[in-house]
Coordinates of C-alpha atoms in Angstrom, one line a residue:
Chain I
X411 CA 12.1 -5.4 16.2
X412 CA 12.7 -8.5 14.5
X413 CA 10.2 -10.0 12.6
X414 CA 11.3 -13.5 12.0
X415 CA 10.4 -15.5 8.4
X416 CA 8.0 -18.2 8.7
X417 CA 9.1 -21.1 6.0
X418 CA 5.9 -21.9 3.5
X419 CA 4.7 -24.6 5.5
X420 CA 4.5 -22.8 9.0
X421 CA 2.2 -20.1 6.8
X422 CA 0.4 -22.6 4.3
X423 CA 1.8 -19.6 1.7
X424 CA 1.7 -20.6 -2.1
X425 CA 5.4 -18.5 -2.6
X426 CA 5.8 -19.7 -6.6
X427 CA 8.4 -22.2 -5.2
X428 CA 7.0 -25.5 -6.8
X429 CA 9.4 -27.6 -7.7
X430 CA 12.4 -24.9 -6.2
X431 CA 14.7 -26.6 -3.9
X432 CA 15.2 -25.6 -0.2
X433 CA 16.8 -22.7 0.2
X434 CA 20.5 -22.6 1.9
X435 CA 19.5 -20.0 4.5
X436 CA 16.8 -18.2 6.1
X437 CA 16.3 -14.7 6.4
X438 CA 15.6 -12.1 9.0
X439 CA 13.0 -9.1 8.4
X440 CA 14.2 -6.0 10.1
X441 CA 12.0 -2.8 10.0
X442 CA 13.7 0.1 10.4
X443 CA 13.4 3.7 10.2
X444 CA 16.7 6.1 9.5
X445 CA 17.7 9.4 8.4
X446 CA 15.5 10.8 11.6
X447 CA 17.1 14.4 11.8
X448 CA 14.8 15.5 9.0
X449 CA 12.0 13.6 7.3
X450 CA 12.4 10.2 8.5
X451 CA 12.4 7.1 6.0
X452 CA 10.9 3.6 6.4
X453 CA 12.7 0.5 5.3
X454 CA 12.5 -3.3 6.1
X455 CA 15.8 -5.1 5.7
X456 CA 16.0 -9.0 4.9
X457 CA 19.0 -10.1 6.5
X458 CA 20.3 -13.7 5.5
X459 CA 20.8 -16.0 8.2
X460 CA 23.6 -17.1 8.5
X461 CA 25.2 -13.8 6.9
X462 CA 27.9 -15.4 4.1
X463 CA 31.4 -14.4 4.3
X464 CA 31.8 -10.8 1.9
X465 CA 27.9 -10.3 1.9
X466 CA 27.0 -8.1 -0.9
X467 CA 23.8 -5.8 -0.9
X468 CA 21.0 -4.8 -3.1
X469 CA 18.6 -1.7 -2.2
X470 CA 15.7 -1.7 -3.4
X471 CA 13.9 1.3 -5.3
X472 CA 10.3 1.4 -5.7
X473 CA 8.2 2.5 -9.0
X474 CA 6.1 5.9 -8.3
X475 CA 3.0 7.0 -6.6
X476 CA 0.5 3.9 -6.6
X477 CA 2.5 1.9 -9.0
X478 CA 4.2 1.5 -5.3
X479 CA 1.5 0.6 -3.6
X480 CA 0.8 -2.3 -6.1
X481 CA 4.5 -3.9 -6.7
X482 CA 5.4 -3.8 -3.2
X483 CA 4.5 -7.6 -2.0
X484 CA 6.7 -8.5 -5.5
X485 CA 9.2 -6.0 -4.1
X486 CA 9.1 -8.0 -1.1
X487 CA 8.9 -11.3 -2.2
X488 CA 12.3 -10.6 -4.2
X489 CA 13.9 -9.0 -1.4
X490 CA 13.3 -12.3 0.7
X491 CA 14.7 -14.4 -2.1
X492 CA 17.6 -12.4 -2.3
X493 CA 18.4 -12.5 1.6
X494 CA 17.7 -16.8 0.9
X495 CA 20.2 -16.4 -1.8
X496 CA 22.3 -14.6 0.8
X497 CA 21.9 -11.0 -0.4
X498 CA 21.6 -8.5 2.0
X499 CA 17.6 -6.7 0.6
X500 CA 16.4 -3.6 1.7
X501 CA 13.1 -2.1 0.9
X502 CA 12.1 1.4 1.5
X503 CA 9.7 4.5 1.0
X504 CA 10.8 7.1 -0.5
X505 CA 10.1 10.8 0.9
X506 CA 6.2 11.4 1.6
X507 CA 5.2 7.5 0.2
X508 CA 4.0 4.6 2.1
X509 CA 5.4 5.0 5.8
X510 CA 7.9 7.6 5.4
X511 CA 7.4 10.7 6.7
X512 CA 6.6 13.9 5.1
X513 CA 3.8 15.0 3.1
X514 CA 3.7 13.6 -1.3
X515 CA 4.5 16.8 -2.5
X516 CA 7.8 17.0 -0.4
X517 CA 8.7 14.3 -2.9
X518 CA 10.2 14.4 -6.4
X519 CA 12.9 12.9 -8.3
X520 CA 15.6 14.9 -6.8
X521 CA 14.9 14.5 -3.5
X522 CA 14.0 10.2 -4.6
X523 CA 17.6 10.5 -5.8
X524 CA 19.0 11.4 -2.6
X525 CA 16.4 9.1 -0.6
X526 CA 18.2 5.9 -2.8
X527 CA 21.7 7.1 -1.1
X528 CA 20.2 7.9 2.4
X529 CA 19.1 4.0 1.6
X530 CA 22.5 3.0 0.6
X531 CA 24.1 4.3 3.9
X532 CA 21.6 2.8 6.1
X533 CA 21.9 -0.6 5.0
X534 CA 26.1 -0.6 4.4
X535 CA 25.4 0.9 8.1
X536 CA 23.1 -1.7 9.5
X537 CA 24.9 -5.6 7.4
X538 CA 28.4 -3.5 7.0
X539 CA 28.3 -5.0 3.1
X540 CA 31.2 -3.2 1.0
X541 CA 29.6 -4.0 -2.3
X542 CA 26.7 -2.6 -2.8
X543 CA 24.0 -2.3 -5.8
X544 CA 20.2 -1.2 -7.1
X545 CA 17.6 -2.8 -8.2
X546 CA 14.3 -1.0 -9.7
X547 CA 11.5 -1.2 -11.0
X548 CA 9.8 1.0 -13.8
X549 CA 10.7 4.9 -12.2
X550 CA 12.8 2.7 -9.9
X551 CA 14.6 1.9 -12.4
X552 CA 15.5 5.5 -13.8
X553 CA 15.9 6.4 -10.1
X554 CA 18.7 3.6 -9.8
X555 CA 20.6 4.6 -12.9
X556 CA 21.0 8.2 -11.7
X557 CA 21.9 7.3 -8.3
X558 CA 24.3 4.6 -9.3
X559 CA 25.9 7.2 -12.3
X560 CA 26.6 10.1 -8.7
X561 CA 28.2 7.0 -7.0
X562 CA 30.6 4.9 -8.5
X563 CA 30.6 2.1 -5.9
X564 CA 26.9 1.1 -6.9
X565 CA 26.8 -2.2 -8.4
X566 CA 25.6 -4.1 -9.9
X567 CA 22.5 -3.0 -11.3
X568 CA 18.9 -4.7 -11.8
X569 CA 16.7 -2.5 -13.9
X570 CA 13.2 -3.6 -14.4
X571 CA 10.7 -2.2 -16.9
X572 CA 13.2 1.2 -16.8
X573 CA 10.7 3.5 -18.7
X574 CA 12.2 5.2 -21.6
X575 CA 10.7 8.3 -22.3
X576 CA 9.8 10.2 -18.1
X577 CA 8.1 12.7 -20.3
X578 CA 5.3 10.4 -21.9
X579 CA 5.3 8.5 -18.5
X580 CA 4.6 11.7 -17.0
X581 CA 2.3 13.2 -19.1
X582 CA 0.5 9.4 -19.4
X583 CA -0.1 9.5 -15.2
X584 CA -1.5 13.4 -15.7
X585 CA -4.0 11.5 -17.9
X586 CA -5.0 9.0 -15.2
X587 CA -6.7 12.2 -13.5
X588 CA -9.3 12.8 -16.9
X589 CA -9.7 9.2 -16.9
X590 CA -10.9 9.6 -12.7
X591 CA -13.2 12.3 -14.0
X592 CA -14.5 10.6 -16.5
X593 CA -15.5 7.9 -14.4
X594 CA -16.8 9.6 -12.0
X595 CA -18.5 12.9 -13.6
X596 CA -19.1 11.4 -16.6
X597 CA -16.3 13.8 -18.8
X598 CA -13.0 15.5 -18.4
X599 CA -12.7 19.0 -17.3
X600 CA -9.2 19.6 -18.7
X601 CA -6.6 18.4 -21.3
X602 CA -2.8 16.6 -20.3
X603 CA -1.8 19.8 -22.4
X604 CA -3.8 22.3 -19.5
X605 CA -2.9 20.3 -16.6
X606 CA 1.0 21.0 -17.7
X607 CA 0.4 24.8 -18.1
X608 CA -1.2 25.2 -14.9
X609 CA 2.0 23.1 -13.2
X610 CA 4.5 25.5 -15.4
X611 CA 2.7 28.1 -14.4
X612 CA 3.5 27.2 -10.6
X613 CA -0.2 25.5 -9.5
X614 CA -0.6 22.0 -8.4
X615 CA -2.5 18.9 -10.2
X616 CA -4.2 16.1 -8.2
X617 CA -4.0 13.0 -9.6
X618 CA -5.3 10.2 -8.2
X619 CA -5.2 11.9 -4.9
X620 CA -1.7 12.8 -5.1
X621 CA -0.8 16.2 -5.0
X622 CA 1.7 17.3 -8.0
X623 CA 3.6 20.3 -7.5
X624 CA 5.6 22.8 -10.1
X625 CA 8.9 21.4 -9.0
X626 CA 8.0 17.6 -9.3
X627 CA 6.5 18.3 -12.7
X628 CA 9.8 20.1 -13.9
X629 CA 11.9 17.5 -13.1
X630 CA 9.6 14.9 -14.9
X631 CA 9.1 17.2 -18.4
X632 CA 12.9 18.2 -18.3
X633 CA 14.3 17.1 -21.6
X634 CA 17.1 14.2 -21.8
X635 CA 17.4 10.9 -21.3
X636 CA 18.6 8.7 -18.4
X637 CA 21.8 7.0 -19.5
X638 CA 21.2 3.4 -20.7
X639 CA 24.7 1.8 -19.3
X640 CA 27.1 3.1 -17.3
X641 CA 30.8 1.9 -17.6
X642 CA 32.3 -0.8 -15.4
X643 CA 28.9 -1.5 -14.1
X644 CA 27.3 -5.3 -14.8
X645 CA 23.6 -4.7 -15.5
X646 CA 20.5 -6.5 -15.4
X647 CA 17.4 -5.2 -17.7
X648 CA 14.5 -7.3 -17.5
X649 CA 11.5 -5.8 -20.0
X650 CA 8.5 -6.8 -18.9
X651 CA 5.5 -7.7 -21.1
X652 CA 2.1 -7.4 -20.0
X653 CA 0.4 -11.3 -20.7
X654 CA -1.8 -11.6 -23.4
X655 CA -3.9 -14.1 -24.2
X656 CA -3.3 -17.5 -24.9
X657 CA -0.3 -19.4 -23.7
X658 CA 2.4 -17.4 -22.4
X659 CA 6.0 -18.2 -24.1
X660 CA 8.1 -20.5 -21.6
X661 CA 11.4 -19.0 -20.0
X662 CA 13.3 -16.0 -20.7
X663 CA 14.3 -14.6 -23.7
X664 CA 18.3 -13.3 -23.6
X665 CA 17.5 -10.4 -26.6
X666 CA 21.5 -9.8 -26.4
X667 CA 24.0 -7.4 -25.4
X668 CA 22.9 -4.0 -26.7
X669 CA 25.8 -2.0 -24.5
X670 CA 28.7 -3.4 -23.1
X671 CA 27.9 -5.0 -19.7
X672 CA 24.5 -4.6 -20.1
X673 CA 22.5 -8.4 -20.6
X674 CA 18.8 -7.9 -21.2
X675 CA 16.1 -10.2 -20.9
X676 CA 12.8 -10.6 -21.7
X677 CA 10.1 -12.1 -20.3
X678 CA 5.9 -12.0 -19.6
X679 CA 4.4 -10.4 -16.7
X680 CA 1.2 -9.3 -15.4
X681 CA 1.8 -5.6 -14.8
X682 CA 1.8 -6.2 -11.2
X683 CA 2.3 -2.4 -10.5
X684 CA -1.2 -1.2 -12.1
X685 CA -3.1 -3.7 -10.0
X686 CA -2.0 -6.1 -6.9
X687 CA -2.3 -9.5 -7.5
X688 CA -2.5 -12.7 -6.0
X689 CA 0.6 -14.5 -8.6
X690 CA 3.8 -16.2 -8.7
X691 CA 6.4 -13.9 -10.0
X692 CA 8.9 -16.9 -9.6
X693 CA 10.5 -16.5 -13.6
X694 CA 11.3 -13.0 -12.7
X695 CA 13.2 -13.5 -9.5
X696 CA 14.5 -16.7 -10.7
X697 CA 15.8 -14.8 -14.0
X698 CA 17.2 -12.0 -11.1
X699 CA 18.9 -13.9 -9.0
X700 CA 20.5 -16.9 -11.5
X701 CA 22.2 -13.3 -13.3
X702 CA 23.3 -12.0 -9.7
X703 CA 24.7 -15.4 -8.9
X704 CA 26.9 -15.6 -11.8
X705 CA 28.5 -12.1 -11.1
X706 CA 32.3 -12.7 -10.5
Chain H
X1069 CA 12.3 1.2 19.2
X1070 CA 11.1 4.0 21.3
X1071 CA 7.5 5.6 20.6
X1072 CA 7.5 9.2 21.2
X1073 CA 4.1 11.4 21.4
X1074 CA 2.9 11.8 18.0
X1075 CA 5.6 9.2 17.0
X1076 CA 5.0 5.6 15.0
X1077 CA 6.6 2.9 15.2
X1078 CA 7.0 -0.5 13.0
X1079 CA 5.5 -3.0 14.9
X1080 CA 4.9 -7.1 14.8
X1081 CA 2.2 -9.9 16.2
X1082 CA 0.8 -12.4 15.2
X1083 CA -2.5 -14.3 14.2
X1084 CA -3.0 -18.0 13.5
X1085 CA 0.8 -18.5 13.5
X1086 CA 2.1 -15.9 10.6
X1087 CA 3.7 -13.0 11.5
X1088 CA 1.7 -9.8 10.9
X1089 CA 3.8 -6.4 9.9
X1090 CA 2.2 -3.1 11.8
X1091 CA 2.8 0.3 12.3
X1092 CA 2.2 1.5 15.7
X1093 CA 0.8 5.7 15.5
X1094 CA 0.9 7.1 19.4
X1095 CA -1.2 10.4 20.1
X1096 CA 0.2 13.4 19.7
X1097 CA -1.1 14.9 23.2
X1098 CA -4.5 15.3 24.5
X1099 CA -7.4 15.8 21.8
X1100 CA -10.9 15.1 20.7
X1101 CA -9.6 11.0 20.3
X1102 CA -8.1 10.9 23.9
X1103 CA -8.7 7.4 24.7
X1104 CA -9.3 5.9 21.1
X1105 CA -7.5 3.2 20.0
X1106 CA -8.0 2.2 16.7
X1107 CA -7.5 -1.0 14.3
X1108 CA -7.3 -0.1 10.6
X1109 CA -7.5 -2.8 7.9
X1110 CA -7.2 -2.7 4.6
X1111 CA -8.9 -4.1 1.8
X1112 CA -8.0 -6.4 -0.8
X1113 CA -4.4 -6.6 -1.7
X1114 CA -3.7 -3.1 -0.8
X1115 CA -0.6 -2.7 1.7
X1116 CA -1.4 -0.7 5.1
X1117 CA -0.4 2.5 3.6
X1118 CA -3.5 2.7 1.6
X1119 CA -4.2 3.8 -2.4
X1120 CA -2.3 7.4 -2.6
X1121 CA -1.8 7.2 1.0
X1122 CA -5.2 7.3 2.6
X1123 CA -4.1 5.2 5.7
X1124 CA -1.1 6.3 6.3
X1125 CA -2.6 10.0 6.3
X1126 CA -5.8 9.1 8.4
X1127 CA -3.8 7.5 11.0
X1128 CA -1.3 10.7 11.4
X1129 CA -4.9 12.7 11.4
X1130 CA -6.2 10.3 14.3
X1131 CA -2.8 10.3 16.0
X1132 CA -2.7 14.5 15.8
X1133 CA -6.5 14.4 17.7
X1134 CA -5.1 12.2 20.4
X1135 CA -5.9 8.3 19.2
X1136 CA -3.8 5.3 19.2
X1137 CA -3.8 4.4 15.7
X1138 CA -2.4 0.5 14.3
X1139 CA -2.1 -0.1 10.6
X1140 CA -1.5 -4.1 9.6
X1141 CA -0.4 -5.7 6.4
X1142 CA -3.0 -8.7 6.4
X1143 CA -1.3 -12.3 5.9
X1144 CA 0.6 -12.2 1.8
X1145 CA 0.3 -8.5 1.5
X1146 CA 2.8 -5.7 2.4
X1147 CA 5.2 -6.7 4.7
X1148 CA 3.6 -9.4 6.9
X1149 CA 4.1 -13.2 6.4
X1150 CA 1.7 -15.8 5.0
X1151 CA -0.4 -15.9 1.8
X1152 CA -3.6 -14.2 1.0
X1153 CA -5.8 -17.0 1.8
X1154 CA -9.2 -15.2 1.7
X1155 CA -8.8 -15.4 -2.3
X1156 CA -8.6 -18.5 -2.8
X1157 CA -12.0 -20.6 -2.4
X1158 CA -11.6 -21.8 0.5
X1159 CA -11.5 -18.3 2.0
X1160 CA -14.3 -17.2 0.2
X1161 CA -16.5 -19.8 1.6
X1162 CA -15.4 -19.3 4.7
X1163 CA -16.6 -16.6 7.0
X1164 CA -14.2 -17.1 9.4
X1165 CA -11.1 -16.4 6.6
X1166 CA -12.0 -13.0 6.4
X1167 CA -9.5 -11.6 8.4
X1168 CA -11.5 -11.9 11.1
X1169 CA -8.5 -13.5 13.7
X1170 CA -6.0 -10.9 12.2
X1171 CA -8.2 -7.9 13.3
X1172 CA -8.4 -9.8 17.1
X1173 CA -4.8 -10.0 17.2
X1174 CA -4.5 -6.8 16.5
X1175 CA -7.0 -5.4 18.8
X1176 CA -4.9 -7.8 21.4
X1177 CA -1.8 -5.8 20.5
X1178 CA -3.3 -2.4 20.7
X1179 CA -4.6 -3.3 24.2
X1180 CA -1.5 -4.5 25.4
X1181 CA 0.4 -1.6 24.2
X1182 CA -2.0 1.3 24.7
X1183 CA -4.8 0.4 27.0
X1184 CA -7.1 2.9 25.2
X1185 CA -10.5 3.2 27.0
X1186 CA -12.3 2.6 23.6
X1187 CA -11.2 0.3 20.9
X1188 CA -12.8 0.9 17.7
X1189 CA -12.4 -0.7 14.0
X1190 CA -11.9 1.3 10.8
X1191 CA -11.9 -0.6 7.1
X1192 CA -11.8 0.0 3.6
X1193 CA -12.9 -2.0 1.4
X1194 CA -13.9 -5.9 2.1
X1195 CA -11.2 -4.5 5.3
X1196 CA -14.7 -2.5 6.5
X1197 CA -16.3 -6.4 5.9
X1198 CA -13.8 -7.4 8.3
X1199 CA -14.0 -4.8 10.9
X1200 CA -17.7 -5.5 10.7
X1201 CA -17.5 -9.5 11.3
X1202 CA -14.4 -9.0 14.3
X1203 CA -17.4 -5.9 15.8
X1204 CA -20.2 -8.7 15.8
X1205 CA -18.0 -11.6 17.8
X1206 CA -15.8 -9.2 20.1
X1207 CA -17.4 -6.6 23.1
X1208 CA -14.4 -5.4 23.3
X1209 CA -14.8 -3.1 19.9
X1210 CA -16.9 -0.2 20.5
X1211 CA -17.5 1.4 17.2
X1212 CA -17.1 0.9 13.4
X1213 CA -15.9 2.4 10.5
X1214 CA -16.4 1.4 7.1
X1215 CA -15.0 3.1 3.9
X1216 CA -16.5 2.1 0.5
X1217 CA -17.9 -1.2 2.2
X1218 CA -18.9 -3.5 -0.8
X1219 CA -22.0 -6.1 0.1
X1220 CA -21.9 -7.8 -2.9
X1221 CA -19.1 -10.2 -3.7
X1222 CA -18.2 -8.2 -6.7
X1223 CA -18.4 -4.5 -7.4
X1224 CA -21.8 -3.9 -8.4
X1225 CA -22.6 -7.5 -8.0
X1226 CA -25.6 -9.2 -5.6
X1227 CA -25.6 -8.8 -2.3
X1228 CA -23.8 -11.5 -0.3
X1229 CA -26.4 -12.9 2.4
X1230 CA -23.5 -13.3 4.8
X1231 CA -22.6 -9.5 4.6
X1232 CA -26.2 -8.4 5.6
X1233 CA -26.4 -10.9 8.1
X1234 CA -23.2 -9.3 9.8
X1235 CA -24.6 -6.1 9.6
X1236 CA -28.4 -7.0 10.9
X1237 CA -26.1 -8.3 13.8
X1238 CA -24.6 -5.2 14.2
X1239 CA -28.0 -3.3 14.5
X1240 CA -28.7 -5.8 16.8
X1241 CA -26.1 -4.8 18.9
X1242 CA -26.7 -1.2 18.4
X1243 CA -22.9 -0.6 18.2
X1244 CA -22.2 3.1 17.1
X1245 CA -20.9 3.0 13.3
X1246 CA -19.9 5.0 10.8
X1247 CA -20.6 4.7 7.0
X1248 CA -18.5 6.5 4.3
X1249 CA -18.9 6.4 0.8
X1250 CA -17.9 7.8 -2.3
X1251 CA -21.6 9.0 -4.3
X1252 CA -20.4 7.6 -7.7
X1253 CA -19.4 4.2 -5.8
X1254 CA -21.5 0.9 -7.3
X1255 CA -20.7 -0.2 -3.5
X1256 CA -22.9 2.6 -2.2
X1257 CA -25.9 2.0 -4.3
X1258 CA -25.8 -1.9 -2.6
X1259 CA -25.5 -0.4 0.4
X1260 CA -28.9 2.0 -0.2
X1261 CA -30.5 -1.9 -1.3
X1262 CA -29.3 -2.9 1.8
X1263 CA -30.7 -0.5 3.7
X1264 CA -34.5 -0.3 2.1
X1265 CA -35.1 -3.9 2.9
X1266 CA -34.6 -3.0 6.4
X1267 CA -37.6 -3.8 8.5
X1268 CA -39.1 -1.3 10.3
X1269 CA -37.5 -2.2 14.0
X1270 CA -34.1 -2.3 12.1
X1271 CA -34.5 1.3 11.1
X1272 CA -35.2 2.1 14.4
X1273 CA -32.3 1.1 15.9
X1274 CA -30.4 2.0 12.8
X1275 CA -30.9 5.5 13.1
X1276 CA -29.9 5.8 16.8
X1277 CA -26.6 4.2 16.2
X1278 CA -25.3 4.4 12.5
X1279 CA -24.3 7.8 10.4
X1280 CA -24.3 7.3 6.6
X1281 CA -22.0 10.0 4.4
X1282 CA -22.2 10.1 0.6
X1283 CA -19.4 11.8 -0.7
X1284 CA -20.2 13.9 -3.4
X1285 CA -18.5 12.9 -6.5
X1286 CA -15.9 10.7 -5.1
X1287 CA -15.4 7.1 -6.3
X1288 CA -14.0 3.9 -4.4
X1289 CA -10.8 4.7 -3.5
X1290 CA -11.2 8.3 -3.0
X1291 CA -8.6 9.1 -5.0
X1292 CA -8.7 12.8 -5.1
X1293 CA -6.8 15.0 -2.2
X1294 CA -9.8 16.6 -1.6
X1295 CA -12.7 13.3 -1.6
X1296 CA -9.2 11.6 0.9
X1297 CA -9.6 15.0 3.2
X1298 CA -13.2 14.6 3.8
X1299 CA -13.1 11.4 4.7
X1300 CA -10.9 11.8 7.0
X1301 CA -12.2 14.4 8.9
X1302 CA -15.4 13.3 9.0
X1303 CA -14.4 10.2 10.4
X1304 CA -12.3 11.7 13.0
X1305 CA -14.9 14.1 13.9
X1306 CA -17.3 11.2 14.5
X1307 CA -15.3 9.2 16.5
X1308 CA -14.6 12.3 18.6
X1309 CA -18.5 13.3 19.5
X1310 CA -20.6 11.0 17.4
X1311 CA -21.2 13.8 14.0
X1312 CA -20.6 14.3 11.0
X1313 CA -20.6 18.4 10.2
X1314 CA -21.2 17.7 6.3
X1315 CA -23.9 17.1 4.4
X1316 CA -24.3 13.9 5.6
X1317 CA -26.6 13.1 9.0
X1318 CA -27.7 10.1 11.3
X1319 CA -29.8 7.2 9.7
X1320 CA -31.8 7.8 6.4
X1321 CA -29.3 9.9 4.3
X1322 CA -29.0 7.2 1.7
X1323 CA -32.3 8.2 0.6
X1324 CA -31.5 11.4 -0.2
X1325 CA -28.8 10.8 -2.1

């Protein structure tokens, strides 16, 4: 079912594209739905119009639990500039999120893992792109390293806000539950530290309405790190940091070459995946696709 | 893309010219919702999917008790087209902004697609202000829900005169509505102002047609597995026979709680 893109001046939309010129092609939106023999997945590809000659692609790969329900219109919104710059995009849900099928706690990283490749296939499937890549944000981003270190062939790779420690990030979401009853009871029943025992000790956690399960927490608390570069593989890290106030510093920062092939940038966001927001996100996207252009 | 029973499917239409993302839920088989077709909208800048998945898993609950369900990204959220223009102050001072043409379009598609016997709106959220506004101006839409409803412009905030004028002219209508809301929610405590300025006639025809539920505990968003499970089965047992089997009843339960 095509869903064809309306430009900014059929919608009256405010896209961040002052001053931007017109882009060389239109895009396509393309819903679709694929792995169907078991727990079927939602995506919406953005197909460039006209498709360039050698079309490369990028899937997409969501940050966790609401995180994904905040950053998806910016997932979006870089997926149809990428199909304007004539990148193939593909958005998806992951197992048990948004409109996939399958209940939350069928989920975990794991299973995200395999989800991303499932994702891969569909879209090489669907454009018939040979080169293919990841983009993530936040657990996206750790998501996309380990996918793209099982498959050679992914590249390149666009890592946004990666988090660097999944245990603290784990055990700061745990913490979002005592904050909920705080608010809402007026103090916390338990401790991070209880709420991990009761998950090692095979019970399940609700936190902010998501059900966490033994397995989901294991793979979260595991020690180790994801790998920061992986060989042969150009990479994009864009660190995001949350606006403060005052006037926010102009254009983004190159903070150098830590590992080879890696080129990080910096630049001030809103944290647009702890709250949705009505904002132009046109500095990171631009920053995205001026690096992606200048792949050889 | 084919729709099998208990199947969904993405779906696309369109109001005031932008394209509108969907997804389409068909009934499972025959159940307490045979004949329902339902428009859900969401609130604010939140996608169709809902916080931690509360559409998403209401509309699979609806679609198991026989509904039609349809989900839709409003214009500059999710996957639809356009901008969010009911932010901007324009929008605000316009009733008509309020995603009142989006809901019609998608009560257009719903009919074309399903021809369910009764269409009904469901919101969360300013969405519930919405499904509220589309219930006053269209016949077609023969009953309400509204999650979390705020009636002030901000949380907590005074009451917006336009909101209570929508819902007076809901009374009016006596169309069949259901109120859910989460006990520790500043939204339901302007909803219980709301409702003790009524005058007497208004509670009159208040309590033949409207069920209030306070949820005990919950917040906003319901945003625990088991706050998201109540409401959902309360509202689908409502729109199945009209009651709520909780501790919640018909008319005056804000006062008691």
């Amino acid at each position: 079912m095509p869903v064809r893109m309306l430009t900014a001046s059929e919608t009256g939309a405010t896209s961040g594209r002052a001053g931007a010129s017109k882009p060389a092609r239109s895009s396509r939106k393309v819903p679709l739905r694929f792995r169907e023999e078991t727990a079927a997945l939602y995506g919406l590809l953005h197909r460039p119009e006209p498709a360039p000659d050698g079309m490369a692609g990028l899937v997409i790969c969501a940050p966790f639990a609401d995180e994904a329900v905040h950053a998806h219109r910016v997932l979006a919104e870089l997926a149809g500039r990428l199909a304007e710059a004539g990148i193939a995009a593909f958005c998806f849900d992951y197992t048990g999120t948004g409109d996939s099928e399958a209940g939350f706690d069928a989920g975990g990283l794991t299973r995200y893992v395999a989800d991303i490749h499932d994702a891969v296939a569909c879209l090489r499937r669907q454009t018939g792109v040979k080169r293919c890549g990841l983009v993530g944000l936040r657990l996206g981003a750790n998501l996309a390293m380990r996918a793209a270190a099982e498959d050679p062939s992914l590249s390149p790779l666009v890592l946004w806000a990666p988090l660097p420690d999944l245990r603290h990030y784990f055990r700061g979401f745990l913490r979002l539950r005592l904050f909920t009853e705080v608010a809402t009871a007026g103090r916390a029943t338990s401790t991070v530290r209880a709420l991990e025992e009761r998950l090692a000790s095979g019970g399940a956690v609700d936190v902010l309405g998501y059900p966490i399960g033994p397995e989901m927490a294991r793979e979260f608390l595991r020690p180790g790190t994801d790998p920061a570069a992986l060989p042969g593989r150009p990479t994009l890290v864009v660190e995001l940091r949350a606006r403060t106030v005052g006037p926010a510093p102009g254009g983004a920062a190159d903070v150098g070459l830590c590992e080879p092939g890696v080129s990080r940038r910096r630049l001030t966001a809103e944290p647009f995946w702890e709250r949705a927001r009505a904002a132009s996100h046109a500095e990171l996207f631009e920053t995205t696709v001026a690096w992606l252009a200048a792949l050889p | 893309m084919s729709l099998r029973a208990g199947g969904e499917r993405p779906v696309g239409f369109s109001a005031r010219g932008v394209a509108l993302a969907g997804m389409l839920h068909a009934p499972a088989g025959p159940g307490a919702l045979a004949g329902v077709g339902l428009v859900m909208i969401p609130g604010g800048l939140v996608r169709r999917v809902g916080l931690h998945g509360l559409f998403t898993t209401a509309a699979r609950a609806f679609a198991q008790a026989g509904a039609w369900a349809l989900r839709f990204d409003p214009p500059g959220v999710g996957d639809s087209d356009g901008a969010p223009r009911w932010l901007t102050p324009a929008g605000l001072a316009s009733l008509e902004a309020r995603l009142v043409d989006e809901a019609g379009a998608a009560l257009d598609f719903l009919e074309r697609e399903a021809a369910p016997a009764r269409l009904c709106v469901l919101g969360h959220c300013t969405g519930a202000r919405s499904a509220v506004l589309r219930a006053t101006e269209d016949r077609r839409v023969q009953a309400v829900v509204g999650w979390s409803m705020p009636l002030g412009e901000d949380d907590g905030g005074p009451l917006a005169p336009w909101v209570g004028d929508a819902l007076r002219r809901l009374i009016g209508q006596a169309t069949p509505s259901l109120w859910i809301y989460g006990a520790t929610d500043p939204a339901w405590a302007g909803f219980r102002q709301f409702a003790s300025a009524l005058s007497p006639d208004e509670r009159a025809r208040l309590h033949v047609a409207w069920t209030v539920r306070a949820v005990p505990g919950a917040n906003h968003d319901f945003t625990s597995v088991g706050w998201g499970r109540e409401v959902v089965e309360a509202s689908t047992r409502w729109l199945g026979d009209g009651r709520v089997d909780l501790e919640g009843s018909r008319g005056a339960a804000w006062t008691s709680a």
